[in-house]
mmCIF file of C-alpha atoms and ligand atoms in Angstrom:
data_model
loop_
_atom_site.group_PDB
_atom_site.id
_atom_site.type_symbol
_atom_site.label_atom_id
_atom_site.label_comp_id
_atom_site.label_asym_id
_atom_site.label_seq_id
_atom_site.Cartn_x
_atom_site.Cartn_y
_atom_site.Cartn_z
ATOM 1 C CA UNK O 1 0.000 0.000 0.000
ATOM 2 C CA UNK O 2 0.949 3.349 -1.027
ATOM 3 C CA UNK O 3 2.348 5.594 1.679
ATOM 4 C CA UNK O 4 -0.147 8.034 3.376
ATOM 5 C CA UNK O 5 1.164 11.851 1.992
ATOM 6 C CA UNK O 6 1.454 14.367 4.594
ATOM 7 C CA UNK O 7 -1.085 16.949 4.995
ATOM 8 C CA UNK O 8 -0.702 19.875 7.329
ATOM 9 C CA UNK O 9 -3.077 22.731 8.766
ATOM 10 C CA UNK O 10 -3.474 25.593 11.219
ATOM 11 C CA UNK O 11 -6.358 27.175 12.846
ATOM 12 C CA UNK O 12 -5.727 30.767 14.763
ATOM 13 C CA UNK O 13 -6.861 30.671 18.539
ATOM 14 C CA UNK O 14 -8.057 34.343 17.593
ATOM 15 C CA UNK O 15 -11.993 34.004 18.963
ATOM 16 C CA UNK O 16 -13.648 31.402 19.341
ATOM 17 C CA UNK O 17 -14.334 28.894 16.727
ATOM 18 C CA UNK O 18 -17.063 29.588 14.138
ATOM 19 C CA UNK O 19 -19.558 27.948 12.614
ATOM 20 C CA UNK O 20 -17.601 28.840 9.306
ATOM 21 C CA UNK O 21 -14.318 27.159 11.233
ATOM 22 C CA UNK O 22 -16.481 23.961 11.437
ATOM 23 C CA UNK O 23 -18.354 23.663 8.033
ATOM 24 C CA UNK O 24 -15.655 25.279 6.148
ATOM 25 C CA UNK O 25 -12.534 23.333 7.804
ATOM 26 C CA UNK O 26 -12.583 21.600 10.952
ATOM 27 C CA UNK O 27 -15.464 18.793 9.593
ATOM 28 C CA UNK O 28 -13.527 18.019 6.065
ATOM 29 C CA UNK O 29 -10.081 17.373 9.129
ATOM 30 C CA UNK O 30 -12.589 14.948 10.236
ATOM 31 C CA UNK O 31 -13.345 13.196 7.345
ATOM 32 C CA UNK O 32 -9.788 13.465 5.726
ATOM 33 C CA UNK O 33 -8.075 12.295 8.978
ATOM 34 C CA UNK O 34 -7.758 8.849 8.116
ATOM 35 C CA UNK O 35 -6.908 9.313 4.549
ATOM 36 C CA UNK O 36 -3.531 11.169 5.106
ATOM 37 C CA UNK O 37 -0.776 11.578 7.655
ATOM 38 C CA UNK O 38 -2.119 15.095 8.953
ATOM 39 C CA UNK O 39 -1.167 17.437 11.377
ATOM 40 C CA UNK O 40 -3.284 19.923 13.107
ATOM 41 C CA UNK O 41 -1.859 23.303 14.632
ATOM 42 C CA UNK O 42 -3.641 25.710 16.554
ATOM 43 C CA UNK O 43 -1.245 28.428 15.633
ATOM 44 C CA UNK O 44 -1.208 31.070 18.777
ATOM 45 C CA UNK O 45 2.149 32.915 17.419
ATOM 46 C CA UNK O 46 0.063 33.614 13.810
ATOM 47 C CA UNK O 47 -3.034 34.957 16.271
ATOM 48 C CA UNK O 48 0.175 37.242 18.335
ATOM 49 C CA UNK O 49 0.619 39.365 14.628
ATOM 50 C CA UNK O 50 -2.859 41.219 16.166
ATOM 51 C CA UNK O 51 -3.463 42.283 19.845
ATOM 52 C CA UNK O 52 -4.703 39.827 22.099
ATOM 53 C CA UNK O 53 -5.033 39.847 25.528
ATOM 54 C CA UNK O 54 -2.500 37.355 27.216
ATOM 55 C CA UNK O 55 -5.415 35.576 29.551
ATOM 56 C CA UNK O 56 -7.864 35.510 26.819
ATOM 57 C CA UNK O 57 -5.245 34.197 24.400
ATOM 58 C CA UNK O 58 -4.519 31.305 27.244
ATOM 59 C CA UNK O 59 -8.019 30.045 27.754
ATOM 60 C CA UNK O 60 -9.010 30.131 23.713
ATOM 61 C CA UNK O 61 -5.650 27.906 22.925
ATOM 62 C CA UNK O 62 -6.946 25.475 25.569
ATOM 63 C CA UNK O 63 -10.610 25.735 24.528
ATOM 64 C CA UNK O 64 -9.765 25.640 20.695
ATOM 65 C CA UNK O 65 -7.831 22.578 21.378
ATOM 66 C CA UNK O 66 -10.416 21.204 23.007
ATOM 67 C CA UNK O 67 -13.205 22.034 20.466
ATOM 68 C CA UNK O 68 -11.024 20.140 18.013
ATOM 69 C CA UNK O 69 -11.328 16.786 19.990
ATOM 70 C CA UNK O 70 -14.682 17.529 20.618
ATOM 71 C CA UNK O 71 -15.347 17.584 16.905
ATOM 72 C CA UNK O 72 -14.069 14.333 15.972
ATOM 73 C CA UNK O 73 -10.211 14.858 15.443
ATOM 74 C CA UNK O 74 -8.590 12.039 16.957
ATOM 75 C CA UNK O 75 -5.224 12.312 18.825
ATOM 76 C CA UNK O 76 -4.448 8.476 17.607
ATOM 77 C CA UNK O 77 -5.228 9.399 13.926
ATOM 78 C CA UNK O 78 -3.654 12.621 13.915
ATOM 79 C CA UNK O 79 -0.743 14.745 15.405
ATOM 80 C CA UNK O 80 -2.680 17.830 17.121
ATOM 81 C CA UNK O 81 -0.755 20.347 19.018
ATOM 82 C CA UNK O 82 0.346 24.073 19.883
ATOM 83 C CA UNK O 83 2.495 25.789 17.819
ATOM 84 C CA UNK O 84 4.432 27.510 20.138
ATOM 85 C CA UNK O 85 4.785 24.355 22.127
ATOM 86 C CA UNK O 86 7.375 23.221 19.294
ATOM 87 C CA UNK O 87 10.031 25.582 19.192
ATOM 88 C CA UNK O 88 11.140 24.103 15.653
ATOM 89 C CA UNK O 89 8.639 26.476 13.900
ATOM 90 C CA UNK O 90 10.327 29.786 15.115
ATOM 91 C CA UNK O 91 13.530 28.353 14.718
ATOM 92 C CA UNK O 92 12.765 27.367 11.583
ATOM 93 C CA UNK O 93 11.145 30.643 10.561
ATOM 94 C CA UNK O 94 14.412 32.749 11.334
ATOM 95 C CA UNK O 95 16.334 30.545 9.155
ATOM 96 C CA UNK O 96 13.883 30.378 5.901
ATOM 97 C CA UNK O 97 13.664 34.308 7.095
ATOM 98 C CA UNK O 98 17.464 34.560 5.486
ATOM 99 C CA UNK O 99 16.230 32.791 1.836
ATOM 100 C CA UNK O 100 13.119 35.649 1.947
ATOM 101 C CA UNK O 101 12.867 38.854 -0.236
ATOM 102 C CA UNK O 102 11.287 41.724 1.111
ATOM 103 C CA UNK O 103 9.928 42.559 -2.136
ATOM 104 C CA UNK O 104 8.128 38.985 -2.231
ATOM 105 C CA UNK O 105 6.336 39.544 1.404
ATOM 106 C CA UNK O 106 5.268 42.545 0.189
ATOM 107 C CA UNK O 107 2.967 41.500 -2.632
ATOM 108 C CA UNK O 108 1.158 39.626 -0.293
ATOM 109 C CA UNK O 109 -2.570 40.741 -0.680
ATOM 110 C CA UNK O 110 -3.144 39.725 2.995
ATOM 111 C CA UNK O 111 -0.337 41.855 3.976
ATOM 112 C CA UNK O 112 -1.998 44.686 2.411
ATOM 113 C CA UNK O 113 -5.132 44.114 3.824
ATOM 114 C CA UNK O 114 -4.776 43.419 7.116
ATOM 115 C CA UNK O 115 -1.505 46.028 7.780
ATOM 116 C CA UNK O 116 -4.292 49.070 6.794
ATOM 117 C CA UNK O 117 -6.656 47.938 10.026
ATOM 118 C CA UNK O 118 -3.460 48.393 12.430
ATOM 119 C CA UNK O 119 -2.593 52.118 11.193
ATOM 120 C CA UNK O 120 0.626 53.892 11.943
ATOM 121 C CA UNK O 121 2.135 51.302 13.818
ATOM 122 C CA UNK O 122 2.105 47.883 11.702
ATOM 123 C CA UNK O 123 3.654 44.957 13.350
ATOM 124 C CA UNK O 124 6.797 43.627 11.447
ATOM 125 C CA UNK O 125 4.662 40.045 12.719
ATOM 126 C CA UNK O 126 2.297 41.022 10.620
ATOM 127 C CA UNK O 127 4.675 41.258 7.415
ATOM 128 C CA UNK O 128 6.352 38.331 8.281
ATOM 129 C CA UNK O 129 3.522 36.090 9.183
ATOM 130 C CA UNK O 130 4.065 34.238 5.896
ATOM 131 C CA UNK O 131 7.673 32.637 6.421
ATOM 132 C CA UNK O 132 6.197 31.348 9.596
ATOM 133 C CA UNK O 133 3.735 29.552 7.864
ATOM 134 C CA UNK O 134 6.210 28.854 5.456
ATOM 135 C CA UNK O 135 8.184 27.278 8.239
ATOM 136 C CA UNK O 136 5.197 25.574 9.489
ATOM 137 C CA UNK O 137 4.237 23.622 6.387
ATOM 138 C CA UNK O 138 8.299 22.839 5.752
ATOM 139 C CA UNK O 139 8.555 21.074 8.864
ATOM 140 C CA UNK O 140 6.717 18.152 8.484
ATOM 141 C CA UNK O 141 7.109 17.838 4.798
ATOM 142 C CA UNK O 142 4.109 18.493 3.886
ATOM 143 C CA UNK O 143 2.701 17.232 0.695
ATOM 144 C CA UNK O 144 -0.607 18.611 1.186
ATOM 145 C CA UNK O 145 -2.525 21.920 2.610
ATOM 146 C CA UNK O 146 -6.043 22.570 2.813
ATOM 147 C CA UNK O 147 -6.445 26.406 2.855
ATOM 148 C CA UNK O 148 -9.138 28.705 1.472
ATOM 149 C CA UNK O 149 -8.423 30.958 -1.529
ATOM 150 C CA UNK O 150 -7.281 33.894 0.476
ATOM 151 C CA UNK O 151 -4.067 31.693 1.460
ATOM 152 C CA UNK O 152 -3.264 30.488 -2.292
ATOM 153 C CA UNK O 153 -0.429 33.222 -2.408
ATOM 154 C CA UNK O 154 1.190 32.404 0.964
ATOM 155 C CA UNK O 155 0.961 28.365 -0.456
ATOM 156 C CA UNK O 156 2.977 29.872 -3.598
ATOM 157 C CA UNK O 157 5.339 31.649 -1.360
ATOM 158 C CA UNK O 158 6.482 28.509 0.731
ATOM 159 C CA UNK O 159 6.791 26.869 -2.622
ATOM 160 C CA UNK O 160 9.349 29.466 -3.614
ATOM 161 C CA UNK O 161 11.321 29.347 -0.528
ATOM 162 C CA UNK O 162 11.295 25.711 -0.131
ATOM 163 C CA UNK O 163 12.706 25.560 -3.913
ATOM 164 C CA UNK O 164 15.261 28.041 -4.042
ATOM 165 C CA UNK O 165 16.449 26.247 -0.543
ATOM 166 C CA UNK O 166 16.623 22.854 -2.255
ATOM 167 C CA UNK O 167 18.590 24.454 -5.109
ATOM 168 C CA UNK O 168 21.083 26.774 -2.983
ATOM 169 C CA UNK O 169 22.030 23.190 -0.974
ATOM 170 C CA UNK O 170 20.206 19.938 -1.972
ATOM 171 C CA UNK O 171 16.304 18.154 -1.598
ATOM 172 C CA UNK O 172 15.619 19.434 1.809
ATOM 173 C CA UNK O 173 12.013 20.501 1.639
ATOM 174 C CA UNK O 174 9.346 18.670 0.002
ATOM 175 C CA UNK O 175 7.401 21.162 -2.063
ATOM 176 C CA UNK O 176 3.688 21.459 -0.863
ATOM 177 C CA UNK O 177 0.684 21.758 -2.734
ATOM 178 C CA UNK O 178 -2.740 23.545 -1.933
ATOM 179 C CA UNK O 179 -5.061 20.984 -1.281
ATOM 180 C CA UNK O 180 -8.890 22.730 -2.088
ATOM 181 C CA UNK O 181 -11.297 20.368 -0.726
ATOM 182 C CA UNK O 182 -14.795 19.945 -3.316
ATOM 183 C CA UNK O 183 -17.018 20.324 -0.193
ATOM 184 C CA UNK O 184 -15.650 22.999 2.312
ATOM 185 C CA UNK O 185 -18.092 25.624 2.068
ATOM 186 C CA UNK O 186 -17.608 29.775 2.722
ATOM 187 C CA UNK O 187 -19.697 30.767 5.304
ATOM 188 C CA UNK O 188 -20.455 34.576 5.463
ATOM 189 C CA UNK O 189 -21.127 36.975 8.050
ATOM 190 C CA UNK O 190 -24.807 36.988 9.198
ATOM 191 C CA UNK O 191 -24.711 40.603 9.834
ATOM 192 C CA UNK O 192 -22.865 41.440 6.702
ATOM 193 C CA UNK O 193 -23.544 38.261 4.211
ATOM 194 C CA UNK O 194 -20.976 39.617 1.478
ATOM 195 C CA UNK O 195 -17.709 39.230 4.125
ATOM 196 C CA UNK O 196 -16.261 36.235 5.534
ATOM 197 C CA UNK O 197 -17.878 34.851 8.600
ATOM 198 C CA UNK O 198 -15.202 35.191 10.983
ATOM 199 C CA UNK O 199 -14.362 34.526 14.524
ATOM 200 C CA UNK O 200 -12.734 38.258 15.836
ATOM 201 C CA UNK O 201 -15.664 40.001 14.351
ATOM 202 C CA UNK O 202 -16.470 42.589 17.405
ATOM 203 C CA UNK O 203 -20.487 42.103 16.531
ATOM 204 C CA UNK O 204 -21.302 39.080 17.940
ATOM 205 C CA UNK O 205 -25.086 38.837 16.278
ATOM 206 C CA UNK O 206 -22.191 38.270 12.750
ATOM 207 C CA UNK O 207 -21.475 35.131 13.803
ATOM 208 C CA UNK O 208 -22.246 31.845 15.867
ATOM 209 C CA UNK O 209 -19.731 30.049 17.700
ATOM 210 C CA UNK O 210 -19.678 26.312 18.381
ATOM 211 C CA UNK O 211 -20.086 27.340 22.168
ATOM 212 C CA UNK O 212 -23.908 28.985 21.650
ATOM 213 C CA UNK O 213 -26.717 27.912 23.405
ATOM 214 C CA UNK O 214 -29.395 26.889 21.554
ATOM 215 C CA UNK O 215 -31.379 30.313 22.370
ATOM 216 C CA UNK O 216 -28.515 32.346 21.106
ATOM 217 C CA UNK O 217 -28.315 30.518 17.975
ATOM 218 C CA UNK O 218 -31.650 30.940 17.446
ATOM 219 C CA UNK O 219 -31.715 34.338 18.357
ATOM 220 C CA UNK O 220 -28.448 34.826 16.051
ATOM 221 C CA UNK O 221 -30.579 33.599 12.986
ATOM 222 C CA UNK O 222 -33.588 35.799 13.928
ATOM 223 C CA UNK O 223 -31.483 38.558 13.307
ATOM 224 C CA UNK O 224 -29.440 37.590 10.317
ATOM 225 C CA UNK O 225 -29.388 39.884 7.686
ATOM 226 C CA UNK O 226 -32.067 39.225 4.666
ATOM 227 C CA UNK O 227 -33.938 40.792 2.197
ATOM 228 C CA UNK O 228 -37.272 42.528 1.367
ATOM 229 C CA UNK O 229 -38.336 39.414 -1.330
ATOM 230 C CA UNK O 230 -39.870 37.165 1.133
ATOM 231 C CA UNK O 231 -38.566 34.248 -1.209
ATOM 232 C CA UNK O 232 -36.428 31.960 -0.124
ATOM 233 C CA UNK O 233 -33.574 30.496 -3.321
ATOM 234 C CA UNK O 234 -30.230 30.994 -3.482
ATOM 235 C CA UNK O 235 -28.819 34.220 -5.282
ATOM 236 C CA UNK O 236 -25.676 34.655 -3.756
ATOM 237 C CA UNK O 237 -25.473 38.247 -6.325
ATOM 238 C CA UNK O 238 -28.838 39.583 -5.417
ATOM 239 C CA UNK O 239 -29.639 37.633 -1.752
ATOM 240 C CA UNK O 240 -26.429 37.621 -0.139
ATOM 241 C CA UNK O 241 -28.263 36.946 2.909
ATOM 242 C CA UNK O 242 -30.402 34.106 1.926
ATOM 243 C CA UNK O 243 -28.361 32.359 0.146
ATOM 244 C CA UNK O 244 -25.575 32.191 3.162
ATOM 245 C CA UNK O 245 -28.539 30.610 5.173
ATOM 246 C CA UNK O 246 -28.836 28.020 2.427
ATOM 247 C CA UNK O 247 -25.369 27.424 2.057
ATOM 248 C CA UNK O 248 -25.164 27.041 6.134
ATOM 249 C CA UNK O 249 -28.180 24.775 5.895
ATOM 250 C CA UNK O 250 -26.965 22.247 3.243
ATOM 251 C CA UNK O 251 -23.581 22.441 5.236
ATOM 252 C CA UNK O 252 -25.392 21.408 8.898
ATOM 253 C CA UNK O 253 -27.511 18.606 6.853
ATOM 254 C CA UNK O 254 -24.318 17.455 4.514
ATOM 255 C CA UNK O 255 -26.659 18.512 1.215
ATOM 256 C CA UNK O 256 -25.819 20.255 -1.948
ATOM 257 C CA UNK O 257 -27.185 23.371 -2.357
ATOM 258 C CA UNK O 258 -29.564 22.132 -4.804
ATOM 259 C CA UNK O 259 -31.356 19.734 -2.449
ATOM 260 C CA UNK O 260 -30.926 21.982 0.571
ATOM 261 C CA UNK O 261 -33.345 24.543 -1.962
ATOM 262 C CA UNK O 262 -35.983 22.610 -2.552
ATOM 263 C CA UNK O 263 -36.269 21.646 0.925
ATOM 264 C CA UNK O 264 -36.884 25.332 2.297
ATOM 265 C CA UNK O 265 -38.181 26.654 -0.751
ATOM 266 C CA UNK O 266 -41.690 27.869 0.320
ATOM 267 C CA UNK O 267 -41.093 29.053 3.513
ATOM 268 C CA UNK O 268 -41.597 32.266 5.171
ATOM 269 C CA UNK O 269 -38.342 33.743 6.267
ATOM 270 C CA UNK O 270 -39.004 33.220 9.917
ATOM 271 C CA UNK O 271 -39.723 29.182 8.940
ATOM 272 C CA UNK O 272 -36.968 29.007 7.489
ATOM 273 C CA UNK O 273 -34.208 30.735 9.871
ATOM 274 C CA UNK O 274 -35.769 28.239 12.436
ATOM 275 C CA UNK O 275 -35.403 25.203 10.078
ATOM 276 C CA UNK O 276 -31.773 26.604 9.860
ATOM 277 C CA UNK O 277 -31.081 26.917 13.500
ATOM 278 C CA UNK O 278 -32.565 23.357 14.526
ATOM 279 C CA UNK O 279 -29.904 22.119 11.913
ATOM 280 C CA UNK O 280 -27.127 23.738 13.312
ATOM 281 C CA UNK O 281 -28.343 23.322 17.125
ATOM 282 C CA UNK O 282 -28.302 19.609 16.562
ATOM 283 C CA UNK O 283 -25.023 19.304 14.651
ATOM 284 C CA UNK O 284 -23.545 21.220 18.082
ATOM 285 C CA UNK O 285 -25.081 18.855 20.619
ATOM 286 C CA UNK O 286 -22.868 16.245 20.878
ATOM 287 C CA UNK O 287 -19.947 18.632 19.999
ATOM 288 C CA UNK O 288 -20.447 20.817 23.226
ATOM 289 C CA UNK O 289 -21.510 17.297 25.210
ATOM 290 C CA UNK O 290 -18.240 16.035 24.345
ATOM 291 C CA UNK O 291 -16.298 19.891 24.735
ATOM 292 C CA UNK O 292 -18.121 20.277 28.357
ATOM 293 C CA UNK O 293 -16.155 17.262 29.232
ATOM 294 C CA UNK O 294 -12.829 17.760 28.004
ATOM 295 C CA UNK O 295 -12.948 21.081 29.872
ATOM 296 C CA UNK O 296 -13.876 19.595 33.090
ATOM 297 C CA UNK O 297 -10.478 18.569 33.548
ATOM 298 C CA UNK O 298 -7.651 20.581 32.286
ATOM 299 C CA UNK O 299 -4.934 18.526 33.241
ATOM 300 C CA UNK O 300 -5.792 15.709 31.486
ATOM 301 C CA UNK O 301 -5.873 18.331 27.743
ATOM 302 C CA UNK O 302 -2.829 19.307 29.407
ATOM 303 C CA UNK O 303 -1.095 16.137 28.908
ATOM 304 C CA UNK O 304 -3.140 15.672 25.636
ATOM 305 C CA UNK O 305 -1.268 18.733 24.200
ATOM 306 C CA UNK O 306 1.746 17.265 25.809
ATOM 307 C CA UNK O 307 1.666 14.073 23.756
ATOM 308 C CA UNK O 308 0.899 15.972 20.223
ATOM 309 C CA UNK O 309 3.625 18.375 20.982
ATOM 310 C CA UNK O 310 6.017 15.379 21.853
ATOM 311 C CA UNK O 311 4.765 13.779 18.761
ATOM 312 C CA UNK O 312 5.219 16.715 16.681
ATOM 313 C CA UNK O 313 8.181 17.354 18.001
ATOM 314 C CA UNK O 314 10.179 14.445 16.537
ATOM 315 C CA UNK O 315 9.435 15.323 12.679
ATOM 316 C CA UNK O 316 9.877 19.314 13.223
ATOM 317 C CA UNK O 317 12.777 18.313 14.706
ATOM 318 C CA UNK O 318 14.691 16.260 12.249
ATOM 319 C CA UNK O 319 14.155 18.852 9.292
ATOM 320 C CA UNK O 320 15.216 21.395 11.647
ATOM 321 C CA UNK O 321 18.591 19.757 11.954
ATOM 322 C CA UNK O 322 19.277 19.812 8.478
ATOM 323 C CA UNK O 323 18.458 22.990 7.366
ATOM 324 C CA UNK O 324 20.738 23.739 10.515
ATOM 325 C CA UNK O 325 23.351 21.715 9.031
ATOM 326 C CA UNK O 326 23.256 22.821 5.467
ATOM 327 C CA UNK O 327 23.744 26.574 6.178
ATOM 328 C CA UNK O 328 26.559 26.022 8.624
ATOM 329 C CA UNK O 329 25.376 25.852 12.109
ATOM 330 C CA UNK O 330 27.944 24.094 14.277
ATOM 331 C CA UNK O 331 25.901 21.349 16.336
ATOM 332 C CA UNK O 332 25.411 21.509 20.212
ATOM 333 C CA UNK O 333 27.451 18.943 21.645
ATOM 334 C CA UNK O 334 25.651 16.542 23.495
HETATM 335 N N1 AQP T 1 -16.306 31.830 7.184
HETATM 336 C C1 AQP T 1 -15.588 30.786 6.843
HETATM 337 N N2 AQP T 1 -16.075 29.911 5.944
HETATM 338 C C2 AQP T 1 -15.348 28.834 5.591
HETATM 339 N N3 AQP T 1 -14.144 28.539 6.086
HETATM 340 C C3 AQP T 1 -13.624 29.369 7.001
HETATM 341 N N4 AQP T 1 -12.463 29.370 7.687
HETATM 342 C C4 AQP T 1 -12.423 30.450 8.486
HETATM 343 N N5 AQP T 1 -13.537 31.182 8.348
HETATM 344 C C5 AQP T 1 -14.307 30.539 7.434
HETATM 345 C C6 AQP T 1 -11.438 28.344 7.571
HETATM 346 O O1 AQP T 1 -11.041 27.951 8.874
HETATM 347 C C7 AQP T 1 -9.672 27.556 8.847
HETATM 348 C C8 AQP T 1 -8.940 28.198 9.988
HETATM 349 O O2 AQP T 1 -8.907 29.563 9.805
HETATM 350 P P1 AQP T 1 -8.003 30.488 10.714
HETATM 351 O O3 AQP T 1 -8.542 30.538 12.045
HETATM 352 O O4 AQP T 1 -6.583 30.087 10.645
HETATM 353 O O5 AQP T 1 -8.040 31.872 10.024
HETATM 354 P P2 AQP T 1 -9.114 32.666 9.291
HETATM 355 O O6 AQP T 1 -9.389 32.080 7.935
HETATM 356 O O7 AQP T 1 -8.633 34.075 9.308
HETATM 357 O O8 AQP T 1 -10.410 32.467 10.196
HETATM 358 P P3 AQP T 1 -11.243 33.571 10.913
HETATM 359 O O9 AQP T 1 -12.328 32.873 11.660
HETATM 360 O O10 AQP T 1 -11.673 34.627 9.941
HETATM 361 O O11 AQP T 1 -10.211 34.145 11.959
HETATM 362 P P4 AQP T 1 -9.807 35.626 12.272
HETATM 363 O O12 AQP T 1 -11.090 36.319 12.610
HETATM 364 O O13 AQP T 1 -8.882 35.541 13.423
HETATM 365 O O14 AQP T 1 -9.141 36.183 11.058
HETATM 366 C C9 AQP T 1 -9.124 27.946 7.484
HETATM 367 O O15 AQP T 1 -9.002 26.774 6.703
HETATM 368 C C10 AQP T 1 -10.159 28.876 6.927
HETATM 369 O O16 AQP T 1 -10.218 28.818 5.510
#
């Protein structure tokens, strides 16, 4: 039998996770986890490149960890662990940091984006954010990444680097490909259906997290964003709104969009936000069931984020030393 390939991914402890996190990412891990060798990274020093507050920042890492259990990663299948608990990655970064053009960094759309909401004083994190994930990917020789289209250009990037490294010395890094999952969905914003739904939005009524109460979800959909039409198909051009709610519904009951339609089509608005919120509420139960008891003891996720580091560890690790090697590092003695 054919080797599994090695897929990698991140998700930022930045909020908690979304509703977007889970139909868009975290349930395709799930399904994938068998198929591949994967590792899963919740990557606290990519959520550092904004503020955070240093208790909040804590308590998410540990939650988000948990959440990921809780949704059906397993730690047997997969390697899950905390970035910053494997000190390969920054290593790593520094070093792919000296094969890096400043010119290349700053093409990044992201870059651009992102460095206009922090004003005068942009964060040289911010810029650099790439060659971490570049180092992240690198590490475990990744063959595969699942990202969404807004992180093709940082894939291409790490492909650069890890081919003009190979070239300056010899086959070091595997080159990585973006892996762009045929399910996956884009969930938007339910307060502003044409952007991203995403998890450090400050208006809470934009999204719903995988902690909400059934109430709050519910009263989350009542307030979603719609239309004046009173007609409920999918128009993502002229019923941004709607159409997110049909997208989120065929997500919760694993439809295409086609059958998810002609399910709710007929409805009044109100029937149908319900319809959407009993979907979601019961894809959620036995996620917070199972999060409620990871959480009720922390040191036993302590010593499951122990194990993934350790495991982690060993492959960062040996990639590490040869890069180290191959640009002339003198080895520790032992
Ligand atoms: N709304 C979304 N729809 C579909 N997929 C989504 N993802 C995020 N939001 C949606 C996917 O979740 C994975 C992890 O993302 P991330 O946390 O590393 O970063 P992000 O894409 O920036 O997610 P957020 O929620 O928008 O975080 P913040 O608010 O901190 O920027 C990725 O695979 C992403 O595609």
């Amino acid at each position: 039998m054919a080797e599994k390939k090695n897929l990698f991914s991140g998700i930022q402890p930045s909020g908690d996770f979304t509703i977007g996190n889970y139909y868009g990412a975290i349930k395709n891990w799930v399904k994938i986890q068998y198929d591949y060798n994967c590792y899963f990274c919740i990557v606290d020093l990519h959520a550092l490149t904004v503020p955070q507050d240093a208790a909040a920042l804590r308590r998410r890492t540990m939650e988000c960890y948990a959440m990921l259990i809780a949704s059906g990663l397993s730690l047997e299948e997969t390697t899950l662990f905390v970035q910053s608990h494997v000190p390969a990655h920054s290593e790593l970064m520094w070093l792919l940091n000296c094969f890096t053009y400043m010119g290349e960094l700053s093409r990044m759309t992201q870059y651009k984006d992102k460095s206009v909401k922090q004003g005068e004083n942009v964060r040289a994190a911010l810029f650099d954010y790439p060659v971490l994930m570049a180092a992240d990917i690198l590490l475990y020789q990744t063959h595969l990444v699942p990202v969404g289209d807004d992180q093709k250009q940082h894939i291409e990037l790490t492909r650069d680097i890890a081919t003009r490294f190979n070239h300056l010395y010899s086959p070091t890094f595997e080159i990585p490909e973006g892996y762009y999952p045929k399910t996956g969905a884009r969930i938007m914003s339910l307060q502003e259906p044409t952007s991203k739904m995403s998890k450090s939005d400050t208006n809470e009524n934009a999204f719903i997290s995988l902690k909400d109460a059934p109430d709050t979800i519910v009263r989350k959909l009542k307030r979603a964003v719609t239309d004046s039409e009173a007609a409920v198909h999918y128009d993502e051009k002229n019923k941004p709104g709607i159409s997110n709610l049909i997208q989120i519904y065929a997500s919760a009951c694993d439809m295409d969009i086609e059958n998810a339609q002609r399910e709710v089509e007929g409805l009044s608005y109100a029937d149908f936000k319900l319809r959407v919120a009993e979907a979601i509420i019961e894809n959620l139960k036995p996620i917070q069931a199972e999060y409620a008891r990871l959480m009720s003891d922390k040191a036993v996720l302590e010593e499951y984020m122990k194990v993934g580091a350790d495991k982690a560890e060993r492959t960062a690790v040996k990639t590490l030393r040869k890069v180290q090697k191959k640009v002339g590092l003198v080895p520790r003695g032992r």
